[in-house]
Amino acid sequence: MGAMNTKVIEAEYDYVKPASLDEALDILAEKENVKIYAGGTDLLVKLKMGADLGMDIMMDINGIEDLYGVDKTADGGLRIGAAEKIWNLETNADVIAMYPILSEAMHLMASVSVRNMATIGGNFCNASPVADTVGPCMCYGACVELKSKKGVRTVDATEFFLKPGVTVMEADEILTAIILPAPEENTGAAFTKMARVRPDIAKVSISCVIKRDGDAIKDCRMAMGSVAPKPLFLGDISAELAGKKMSAALIEETAQKVHDFVKPIGDHGTTAEYRKEMAHLIAKEILEKAWENSGGELA
Amino acid sequence: MSMHEITLIVNGKPQKLTVKSNELLLNVLRDKLFLTGAKYGCGIAECGACTVLKGDRSVMSCLVPAVAADGWEITTPEGLVVDGELNAVQEELVNKAAIQCGFCTPGMAMAGTACVRENPDADEDFVRDYMRGNYCRCTGYQAIVQAILAACEDAKNGKRV
Ligand SMILES: Cc1cc2nc3c(=O)[nH]c(=O)nc-3n(C[C@H](O)[C@H](O)[C@H](O)COP(=O)(O)OP(=O)(O)OC[C@H]3O[C@@H](n4cnc5c(N)ncnc54)[C@H](O)[C@@H]3O)c2cc1C
Ligand code: FES
Ligand code: FES
């Protein structure tokens, strides 16, 4: 990277702030090189670091009422508007009660001031492998709702991400909401994030939601951050646990599978080998904790 | 590049301004309104030197496009002073000698004020967690945390925060 000056934004572009979703979708359909501004905590950092985003128009979505709200769905789940701020969500009584590790993961993000700005939609659409809201959402079985002039579609959170910065979203689409299904009885969840100091982005994070049936696992979902080029849903490893009787041996076996499966990269300050070792350790911890939180006991 | 007429309500006063689409709130506050309390440190929301309040909530003004702040009620460090009197957090930062070079202090006062307003019953863990986005390279934080805890007590005794 060349000389950079984070005091100003050097890129030049127009700014628009549509007042409705229809207006925003029209702009996306008709204009080229539009970038959405939600909280700006990823977008503006990139602009200031001199990234060439090819942005001709910055579209501010903060004036669109349809993108706000945390509402109960007909089936007892929750619909979270994409432009809701992380801080609003982590302190929302329904989010805390129904999806505790989503609230927990949000609380561990960045700092209060950043969370007052950042949105959940931005965390998803930025599509970083570290995105902290994504793992919990995947484990709770969330879908994302995408809208364009052509209509609406919902995509399972586990199928939304393709590679760093890239999702299945088309250029004319807006992520309008994250939709979470109703929590079930005897469900336990756990989240852990390892970082050097708190405001750091995660070196490794892991989320787990277990549905318990007596002393057996009815269903288990695990996801990890920062161990692959995209947020990683451990679909196969999780699925193998369904129907099995829970035990310390099963947890150890599963943690080893996680270790063998993940393909992290090394970067400044964290080697790939360290990330793999940590993956093993925290997978074990998270399975024990989620099981305990589901009301289960370890033989 | 588009130009925009905006109104910021800064420290209680409406300010009409014309800004370019890529101008930042921090620079507008400092260079156009001459409110130099908020500082430029990192420019990317990592240090907290530029912290201001939007309503009662803290934000990093280095990362807010000025045009996106149209209509916001903003408090800068200057706005915490009323009729020449510091608010409780500012005063306790002085009392506890929580200031060395002073560069982080305006941001600490802003984030600390948001902290006390949000939870005057805060304990040390709450304060440290709340303030984790504000960096100080001099004091070692201990005195800053003590100042905010003292301001919580002041607030409960009716002092202005
Ligand atoms: C100091 C600092 C610390 C951070 N720490 C963490 C951390 O610990 N964990 C973590 O996960 N992240 C962290 N982040 C990253 C960032 O804060 C989050 O990813 C945040 O949720 C992004 O949301 P935003 O609204 O600010 O996104 P923006 O910057 O506004 O947008 C991000 C991207 O998504 C697109 N976009 C936004 N909303 C929509 C939408 N509704 N539909 C379609 N596209 C959309 C934008 O065009 C842009 O490409 C940190 C950032 C900073 C500056
Ligand atoms: S200058 Fe804004 S956070 Fe550092
Ligand atoms: S007093 Fe110098 S940075 Fe805090």
Coordinates of C-alpha atoms and ligand atoms in Angstrom, one line a residue:
Chain A
M1 CA 0.0 0.0 0.0
G2 CA 1.3 3.5 -0.9
A3 CA 1.3 6.5 1.3
M4 CA -2.1 6.9 2.9
N5 CA -3.8 9.6 4.8
T6 CA -6.7 8.4 6.9
K7 CA -7.7 12.0 7.7
V8 CA -9.6 12.4 4.5
I9 CA -11.4 10.3 1.8
E10 CA -9.6 10.9 -1.5
A11 CA -12.1 9.0 -3.7
E12 CA -14.8 11.2 -5.2
Y13 CA -18.4 10.1 -5.6
D14 CA -22.0 11.3 -5.3
Y15 CA -24.1 10.7 -2.2
V16 CA -27.8 9.8 -2.2
K17 CA -30.2 9.0 0.6
P18 CA -33.4 7.3 -0.5
A19 CA -36.4 7.7 1.8
S20 CA -37.9 4.3 0.9
L21 CA -37.0 0.8 -0.1
D22 CA -38.6 1.2 -3.5
E23 CA -36.6 4.3 -4.2
A24 CA -33.4 2.5 -3.2
L25 CA -34.2 -0.5 -5.4
D26 CA -34.8 1.8 -8.3
I27 CA -31.4 3.4 -7.8
L28 CA -29.7 0.0 -7.7
A29 CA -31.6 -1.1 -10.8
E30 CA -30.9 2.0 -12.9
K31 CA -27.4 3.2 -11.8
E32 CA -24.0 1.7 -12.1
N33 CA -21.4 1.4 -9.4
V34 CA -23.6 2.1 -6.4
K35 CA -22.3 1.1 -3.0
I36 CA -24.5 0.9 0.0
Y37 CA -23.5 2.8 3.2
A38 CA -25.1 1.4 6.3
G39 CA -22.8 2.1 9.4
G40 CA -19.8 2.7 7.3
T41 CA -17.4 0.9 9.7
D42 CA -16.1 -1.4 6.9
L43 CA -16.9 0.8 3.9
L44 CA -15.2 4.0 5.2
V45 CA -12.2 2.2 6.5
K46 CA -11.7 0.8 3.0
L47 CA -12.2 4.2 1.4
K48 CA -9.7 5.8 3.8
M49 CA -7.1 3.1 3.2
G50 CA -7.3 3.9 -0.5
A51 CA -9.0 0.8 -1.7
D52 CA -10.3 1.1 -5.2
L53 CA -14.0 0.3 -4.8
G54 CA -15.1 1.7 -8.1
M55 CA -17.9 3.5 -6.3
D56 CA -19.6 6.3 -8.2
I57 CA -22.5 6.7 -5.8
M58 CA -22.7 6.1 -2.1
M59 CA -26.2 5.2 -1.2
D60 CA -27.1 5.8 2.5
I61 CA -29.8 3.3 3.6
N62 CA -30.3 4.8 7.0
G63 CA -33.5 6.7 6.0
I64 CA -35.3 3.5 4.9
E65 CA -37.9 2.5 7.6
D66 CA -38.4 -1.0 6.2
L67 CA -34.8 -1.9 7.1
Y68 CA -35.4 -1.4 10.8
G69 CA -37.2 -3.3 13.5
V70 CA -36.8 -6.4 15.5
D71 CA -40.1 -8.2 15.2
K72 CA -41.6 -11.6 16.2
T73 CA -42.4 -13.7 13.1
A74 CA -45.6 -15.8 12.7
D75 CA -43.7 -19.0 13.7
G76 CA -42.3 -17.5 16.8
G77 CA -38.9 -16.6 15.4
L78 CA -37.4 -13.1 15.0
R79 CA -37.0 -10.8 12.0
I80 CA -34.1 -8.4 12.4
G81 CA -34.0 -5.4 10.0
A82 CA -30.6 -5.2 8.2
A83 CA -29.9 -1.6 9.2
E84 CA -30.3 -2.2 12.9
K85 CA -27.3 -1.2 14.8
I86 CA -25.3 -3.9 16.6
W87 CA -25.7 -2.1 19.9
N88 CA -29.5 -2.0 19.6
L89 CA -29.5 -5.7 18.9
E90 CA -27.1 -6.9 21.6
T91 CA -29.3 -5.0 24.2
N92 CA -32.6 -6.1 22.7
A93 CA -34.6 -8.2 25.2
D94 CA -35.9 -10.7 22.6
V95 CA -32.4 -11.2 21.1
I96 CA -30.9 -11.9 24.5
A97 CA -33.7 -14.3 25.6
M98 CA -34.0 -16.2 22.3
Y99 CA -30.5 -16.1 20.8
P100 CA -28.1 -15.5 23.7
I101 CA -24.9 -16.2 21.8
L102 CA -25.8 -13.7 19.0
S103 CA -26.1 -11.0 21.7
E104 CA -22.8 -12.3 23.3
A105 CA -20.9 -12.3 20.0
M106 CA -22.1 -8.8 19.2
H107 CA -21.1 -7.5 22.6
L108 CA -17.6 -8.8 22.0
M109 CA -17.3 -6.9 18.7
A110 CA -15.1 -3.8 18.3
S111 CA -16.0 -1.1 20.9
V112 CA -19.2 0.6 22.0
S113 CA -18.7 3.5 19.6
V114 CA -18.2 1.2 16.6
R115 CA -21.2 -0.9 17.7
N116 CA -23.4 2.3 17.8
M117 CA -22.5 2.8 14.2
A118 CA -22.2 -0.7 12.7
T119 CA -25.2 -2.7 11.4
I120 CA -25.9 -6.5 11.3
G121 CA -26.6 -6.2 7.5
G122 CA -23.2 -4.6 7.0
N123 CA -21.5 -7.4 9.0
F124 CA -23.0 -10.0 6.6
C125 CA -22.6 -8.1 3.4
N126 CA -19.0 -7.2 4.1
A127 CA -18.4 -11.0 4.0
S128 CA -15.3 -11.1 6.0
P129 CA -14.3 -14.5 7.4
V130 CA -14.1 -12.9 10.8
A131 CA -17.7 -11.5 10.8
D132 CA -18.8 -12.2 14.4
T133 CA -22.6 -12.1 13.9
V134 CA -22.5 -14.8 11.2
G135 CA -21.5 -17.9 13.2
P136 CA -24.3 -17.5 15.8
C137 CA -26.8 -16.8 13.0
M138 CA -25.7 -19.9 11.0
C139 CA -26.0 -22.1 14.2
Y140 CA -29.5 -20.8 15.0
G141 CA -30.6 -21.6 11.4
A142 CA -31.0 -18.0 10.1
C143 CA -31.9 -17.0 6.6
V144 CA -31.1 -13.7 4.9
E145 CA -33.8 -11.9 3.0
L146 CA -32.7 -10.2 -0.3
K147 CA -34.8 -7.8 -2.2
S148 CA -34.5 -6.3 -5.7
K149 CA -36.9 -4.8 -8.3
K150 CA -37.4 -8.4 -9.5
G151 CA -38.6 -9.6 -6.2
V152 CA -37.6 -11.2 -2.9
R153 CA -35.7 -14.3 -2.1
T154 CA -34.4 -15.9 1.1
V155 CA -31.0 -17.6 1.3
D156 CA -29.9 -19.8 4.1
A157 CA -27.1 -18.1 6.0
T158 CA -24.8 -21.1 5.4
E159 CA -25.1 -20.6 1.7
F160 CA -24.8 -16.8 1.6
F161 CA -21.0 -16.5 1.5
L162 CA -18.7 -17.4 -1.4
K163 CA -15.3 -16.0 -0.7
P164 CA -13.7 -13.0 1.1
G165 CA -15.9 -10.0 0.3
V166 CA -18.2 -12.0 -2.0
T167 CA -21.7 -13.3 -1.4
V168 CA -24.5 -14.7 -3.6
M169 CA -26.0 -11.2 -3.5
E170 CA -26.5 -9.5 -7.0
A171 CA -25.5 -5.9 -7.6
D172 CA -29.2 -4.8 -7.7
E173 CA -30.1 -6.5 -4.4
I174 CA -30.3 -5.2 -0.8
L175 CA -30.1 -7.4 2.2
T176 CA -33.3 -6.4 4.0
A177 CA -33.5 -8.7 7.0
I178 CA -32.0 -11.6 8.9
I179 CA -34.7 -14.1 9.8
L180 CA -34.2 -16.5 12.7
P181 CA -36.5 -19.5 13.4
A182 CA -38.1 -20.0 16.8
P183 CA -35.8 -21.4 19.5
E184 CA -36.7 -24.9 20.7
E185 CA -36.8 -26.4 24.2
N186 CA -33.7 -28.0 25.6
T187 CA -31.4 -25.9 23.4
G188 CA -28.0 -24.8 24.5
A189 CA -25.6 -22.5 22.8
A190 CA -22.0 -21.3 23.3
F191 CA -19.7 -18.8 21.6
T192 CA -16.0 -18.2 22.1
K193 CA -13.7 -15.8 20.4
M194 CA -10.0 -15.7 20.9
A195 CA -8.3 -12.3 20.3
R196 CA -5.2 -10.6 21.5
V197 CA -7.1 -7.8 23.2
R198 CA -10.9 -7.3 23.2
P199 CA -11.4 -4.8 20.4
D200 CA -9.4 -6.9 18.0
I201 CA -10.9 -8.8 15.2
A202 CA -11.1 -12.5 16.1
K203 CA -8.1 -14.8 15.6
V204 CA -10.5 -17.7 15.9
S205 CA -14.1 -17.8 16.8
I206 CA -16.6 -20.6 17.2
S207 CA -20.3 -20.9 17.7
C208 CA -22.3 -23.9 18.7
V209 CA -26.0 -24.6 19.2
I210 CA -27.1 -28.0 20.5
K211 CA -30.7 -29.3 20.7
R212 CA -30.8 -32.1 23.3
D213 CA -33.0 -35.1 23.6
G214 CA -32.4 -36.7 27.0
D215 CA -28.8 -37.8 27.1
A216 CA -28.5 -37.7 23.3
I217 CA -27.9 -35.0 20.7
K218 CA -31.0 -34.2 18.7
D219 CA -29.3 -31.7 16.5
C220 CA -26.0 -29.8 16.6
R221 CA -24.7 -26.9 14.5
M222 CA -21.2 -25.5 14.7
A223 CA -19.6 -22.6 12.8
M224 CA -16.2 -20.9 12.9
G225 CA -14.7 -17.6 12.0
S226 CA -11.2 -16.8 10.8
V227 CA -10.2 -20.3 9.9
A228 CA -11.2 -20.3 6.2
P229 CA -11.7 -17.7 3.4
K230 CA -15.3 -17.3 4.5
P231 CA -17.3 -17.8 7.6
L232 CA -17.3 -21.6 7.9
F233 CA -20.3 -23.7 8.7
L234 CA -19.2 -27.1 10.0
G235 CA -22.2 -28.8 8.4
D236 CA -20.9 -32.4 8.0
I237 CA -19.1 -32.6 11.3
S238 CA -22.2 -31.2 13.1
A239 CA -24.6 -33.5 11.3
E240 CA -22.6 -36.6 12.3
L241 CA -23.5 -35.9 15.9
A242 CA -27.3 -36.1 15.4
G243 CA -28.8 -39.0 17.4
K244 CA -25.6 -39.8 19.2
K245 CA -25.3 -40.2 23.0
M246 CA -23.3 -37.3 24.3
S247 CA -20.0 -38.2 26.1
A248 CA -16.5 -36.7 26.8
A249 CA -15.1 -39.1 24.2
L250 CA -17.5 -37.9 21.5
I251 CA -16.5 -34.3 22.3
E252 CA -12.8 -35.1 22.0
E253 CA -13.4 -37.0 18.7
T254 CA -15.3 -34.1 17.3
A255 CA -12.8 -31.5 18.4
Q256 CA -10.1 -33.6 16.6
K257 CA -12.3 -33.6 13.4
V258 CA -12.6 -29.8 13.6
H259 CA -8.8 -29.5 13.9
D260 CA -8.2 -31.8 10.9
F261 CA -10.9 -30.0 8.8
V262 CA -10.1 -26.3 9.2
K263 CA -7.7 -24.7 6.7
P264 CA -6.7 -21.4 8.2
I265 CA -4.2 -19.0 6.8
G266 CA -1.4 -17.4 8.7
D267 CA -1.2 -13.6 8.8
H268 CA 0.3 -10.9 10.9
G269 CA 0.6 -12.1 14.4
T270 CA -1.1 -15.5 14.0
T271 CA 0.3 -18.6 12.3
A272 CA -1.9 -21.1 10.6
E273 CA -0.7 -23.8 13.0
Y274 CA -1.7 -21.7 16.0
R275 CA -5.2 -21.3 14.6
K276 CA -5.5 -25.0 14.1
E277 CA -4.4 -25.8 17.7
M278 CA -6.9 -23.2 18.9
A279 CA -9.6 -24.6 16.8
H280 CA -9.2 -28.0 18.6
L281 CA -9.2 -26.4 22.0
I282 CA -12.1 -24.1 21.6
A283 CA -14.2 -26.7 19.8
K284 CA -13.9 -28.9 22.8
E285 CA -14.8 -26.1 25.2
I286 CA -17.7 -25.0 23.1
L287 CA -19.3 -28.4 22.8
E288 CA -19.1 -28.9 26.6
K289 CA -20.6 -25.5 27.3
A290 CA -23.4 -25.7 24.8
W291 CA -24.3 -29.2 26.1
E292 CA -24.3 -27.9 29.7
N293 CA -26.5 -24.9 28.6
S294 CA -29.0 -27.3 27.0
G295 CA -29.4 -28.9 30.5
G296 CA -27.4 -32.0 29.6
E297 CA -24.9 -33.7 31.9
L298 CA -21.6 -35.2 30.9
A299 CA -21.1 -38.8 31.9
Chain B
M1 CA -19.0 14.9 -6.7
S2 CA -22.2 16.0 -5.1
M3 CA -22.5 19.0 -2.7
H4 CA -25.1 19.0 0.1
E5 CA -26.8 21.5 2.4
I6 CA -26.9 20.0 5.8
T7 CA -27.9 21.0 9.3
L8 CA -26.0 19.7 12.3
I9 CA -27.3 20.5 15.8
V10 CA -23.9 20.9 17.5
N11 CA -23.9 21.4 21.3
G12 CA -27.5 22.5 21.1
K13 CA -27.0 25.0 18.2
P14 CA -28.2 24.3 14.7
Q15 CA -25.4 24.8 12.2
K16 CA -26.2 25.1 8.5
L17 CA -23.3 23.9 6.3
T18 CA -22.5 23.0 2.8
V19 CA -20.4 19.8 2.5
K20 CA -19.0 17.6 -0.2
S21 CA -20.1 14.0 -0.3
N22 CA -16.7 12.7 0.8
E23 CA -16.2 15.1 3.8
L24 CA -15.9 13.7 7.2
L25 CA -17.8 14.8 10.3
L26 CA -14.6 15.1 12.3
N27 CA -13.0 17.5 9.8
V28 CA -16.2 19.6 9.5
L29 CA -16.3 20.0 13.3
R30 CA -12.7 20.9 13.5
D31 CA -12.1 22.9 10.3
K32 CA -15.5 24.6 9.7
L33 CA -16.9 25.0 13.1
F34 CA -13.5 25.4 14.8
L35 CA -14.5 22.9 17.5
T36 CA -11.0 21.3 17.9
G37 CA -11.8 19.2 21.0
A38 CA -12.4 16.1 19.1
K39 CA -9.0 14.9 17.8
Y40 CA -7.7 13.1 14.7
G41 CA -5.7 10.1 15.9
C42 CA -6.0 7.0 13.7
G43 CA -8.8 8.0 11.3
I44 CA -10.2 4.5 11.2
A45 CA -12.3 4.1 14.4
E46 CA -9.6 2.3 16.4
C47 CA -8.4 4.9 18.9
G48 CA -11.4 6.9 20.1
A49 CA -9.7 10.4 20.0
C50 CA -12.4 11.7 17.7
T51 CA -15.3 10.4 19.8
V52 CA -18.4 12.6 19.9
L53 CA -22.0 11.9 21.1
K54 CA -25.0 11.4 18.8
G55 CA -27.8 11.9 21.3
D56 CA -26.4 10.1 24.3
R57 CA -24.5 7.5 22.3
S58 CA -20.8 7.7 21.4
V59 CA -19.6 7.5 17.8
M60 CA -16.3 7.9 16.0
S61 CA -16.6 11.1 14.0
C62 CA -13.5 10.2 11.9
L63 CA -15.6 7.5 10.2
V64 CA -18.9 9.4 9.7
P65 CA -19.6 11.2 6.4
A66 CA -20.7 14.7 7.4
V67 CA -23.6 14.5 4.9
A68 CA -24.8 11.3 6.7
A69 CA -24.9 13.3 10.0
D70 CA -27.5 15.7 8.6
G71 CA -30.1 16.4 11.4
W72 CA -28.0 14.7 14.1
E73 CA -27.8 16.1 17.6
I74 CA -24.1 16.1 18.3
T75 CA -22.2 16.9 21.4
T76 CA -18.5 17.6 21.2
P77 CA -16.1 17.8 24.2
E78 CA -16.7 21.6 24.2
G79 CA -20.4 20.9 24.7
L80 CA -19.9 19.1 27.9
V81 CA -18.9 22.4 29.4
V82 CA -21.9 24.5 30.5
D83 CA -21.5 28.1 31.7
G84 CA -17.8 27.5 32.1
E85 CA -18.3 24.5 34.3
L86 CA -16.9 21.1 33.4
N87 CA -19.2 18.1 33.6
A88 CA -18.6 15.4 36.3
V89 CA -16.5 13.2 34.0
Q90 CA -14.3 16.1 32.9
E91 CA -13.9 17.3 36.4
E92 CA -13.0 13.8 37.7
L93 CA -10.4 13.3 35.0
V94 CA -8.7 16.4 36.3
N95 CA -9.2 15.4 40.0
K96 CA -7.8 12.0 39.5
A97 CA -4.8 13.3 37.4
A98 CA -6.0 11.0 34.6
I99 CA -4.4 13.3 32.0
Q100 CA -0.8 13.2 30.9
C101 CA -0.2 14.4 27.3
G102 CA -3.9 15.0 27.1
F103 CA -4.4 13.8 23.5
C104 CA -6.9 11.1 24.4
T105 CA -8.6 13.1 27.1
P106 CA -11.4 14.7 25.0
G107 CA -12.4 11.3 23.7
M108 CA -12.2 9.8 27.1
A109 CA -14.5 12.5 28.4
M110 CA -17.0 11.8 25.6
A111 CA -17.0 8.0 26.0
G112 CA -16.9 8.3 29.8
T113 CA -19.9 10.6 29.7
A114 CA -21.8 8.1 27.5
C115 CA -20.8 5.4 30.0
V116 CA -22.0 7.2 33.1
R117 CA -25.3 8.3 31.3
E118 CA -25.9 4.7 30.3
N119 CA -25.1 3.1 33.6
P120 CA -24.4 5.3 36.7
D121 CA -24.2 2.0 38.7
A122 CA -21.3 0.9 36.6
D123 CA -18.5 -1.1 38.3
E124 CA -14.9 -1.3 37.2
D125 CA -15.4 -4.2 34.8
F126 CA -18.3 -2.4 33.1
V127 CA -16.2 0.8 32.8
R128 CA -13.2 -1.0 31.4
D129 CA -15.3 -2.9 28.9
Y130 CA -17.2 0.2 27.9
M131 CA -14.0 2.2 27.4
R132 CA -12.1 -0.4 25.4
G133 CA -12.3 1.5 22.2
N134 CA -10.5 4.5 23.6
Y135 CA -6.7 4.3 23.7
C136 CA -4.4 6.1 26.0
R137 CA -0.6 5.8 25.4
C138 CA 0.3 7.6 28.6
T139 CA -1.7 7.0 31.8
G140 CA -2.0 3.2 31.9
Y141 CA -5.8 3.7 32.2
Q142 CA -6.0 3.2 36.0
A143 CA -6.7 6.9 36.8
I144 CA -9.1 7.2 33.9
V145 CA -11.2 4.3 35.1
Q146 CA -11.1 5.7 38.7
A147 CA -12.3 9.1 37.3
I148 CA -15.2 7.6 35.5
L149 CA -16.2 5.5 38.6
A150 CA -16.0 8.7 40.7
A151 CA -18.2 10.5 38.1
C152 CA -20.8 7.7 38.5
E153 CA -21.0 8.6 42.2
D154 CA -21.1 12.3 41.4
A155 CA -24.0 11.7 38.9
K156 CA -25.9 9.8 41.6
N157 CA -25.4 12.8 43.9
G158 CA -27.0 15.1 41.3
K159 CA -23.9 16.4 39.6
R160 CA -24.4 17.1 35.9
V161 CA -23.0 14.5 33.4
Ligands
LIG1 C1 -12.2 -0.6 14.9 C2 -13.1 -1.7 14.3 C3 -13.3 -2.9 14.9 C4 -14.1 -3.9 14.4 N1 -14.2 -5.1 15.1 C5 -15.0 -6.0 14.5 C6 -15.2 -7.3 15.3 O1 -14.7 -7.4 16.4 N2 -16.0 -8.2 14.7 C7 -16.6 -8.0 13.5 O2 -17.3 -8.9 13.0 N3 -16.4 -6.9 12.8 C8 -15.6 -5.9 13.3 N4 -15.5 -4.7 12.6 C9 -16.1 -4.6 11.2 C10 -17.4 -3.9 11.1 O3 -17.6 -3.0 12.2 C11 -18.6 -4.8 11.0 O4 -18.4 -5.7 10.0 C12 -19.9 -4.1 10.9 O5 -21.0 -4.9 11.3 C13 -20.2 -3.6 9.5 O6 -21.4 -2.9 9.4 P1 -21.6 -1.5 8.8 O7 -23.0 -1.2 8.9 O8 -20.7 -0.5 9.4 O9 -21.2 -1.8 7.3 P2 -20.8 -0.8 6.1 O10 -19.4 -0.4 6.2 O11 -21.8 0.3 6.0 O12 -21.0 -1.8 4.9 C14 -20.2 -3.0 4.8 C15 -20.4 -3.6 3.4 O13 -21.7 -4.2 3.3 C16 -22.5 -3.5 2.3 N5 -23.8 -3.4 2.8 C17 -24.1 -2.9 4.1 N6 -25.4 -3.0 4.4 C18 -26.0 -3.6 3.3 C19 -27.3 -4.1 3.0 N7 -28.3 -3.9 3.8 N8 -27.5 -4.7 1.8 C20 -26.5 -4.8 0.9 N9 -25.2 -4.5 1.1 C21 -25.0 -3.9 2.3 C22 -21.8 -2.2 2.0 O14 -22.0 -1.8 0.7 C23 -20.3 -2.6 2.2 O15 -19.8 -3.2 1.1 C24 -14.7 -3.7 13.1 C25 -14.5 -2.5 12.5 C26 -13.7 -1.5 13.0 C27 -13.6 -0.1 12.3
FES2 S1 -9.4 9.2 15.0 FE1 -11.3 8.4 15.1 S2 -11.0 6.6 16.3 FE2 -9.0 7.2 16.0
FES3 S1 -2.8 11.1 28.2 FE1 -1.6 10.9 26.5 S2 -2.7 9.5 25.3 FE2 -3.8 9.6 27.1

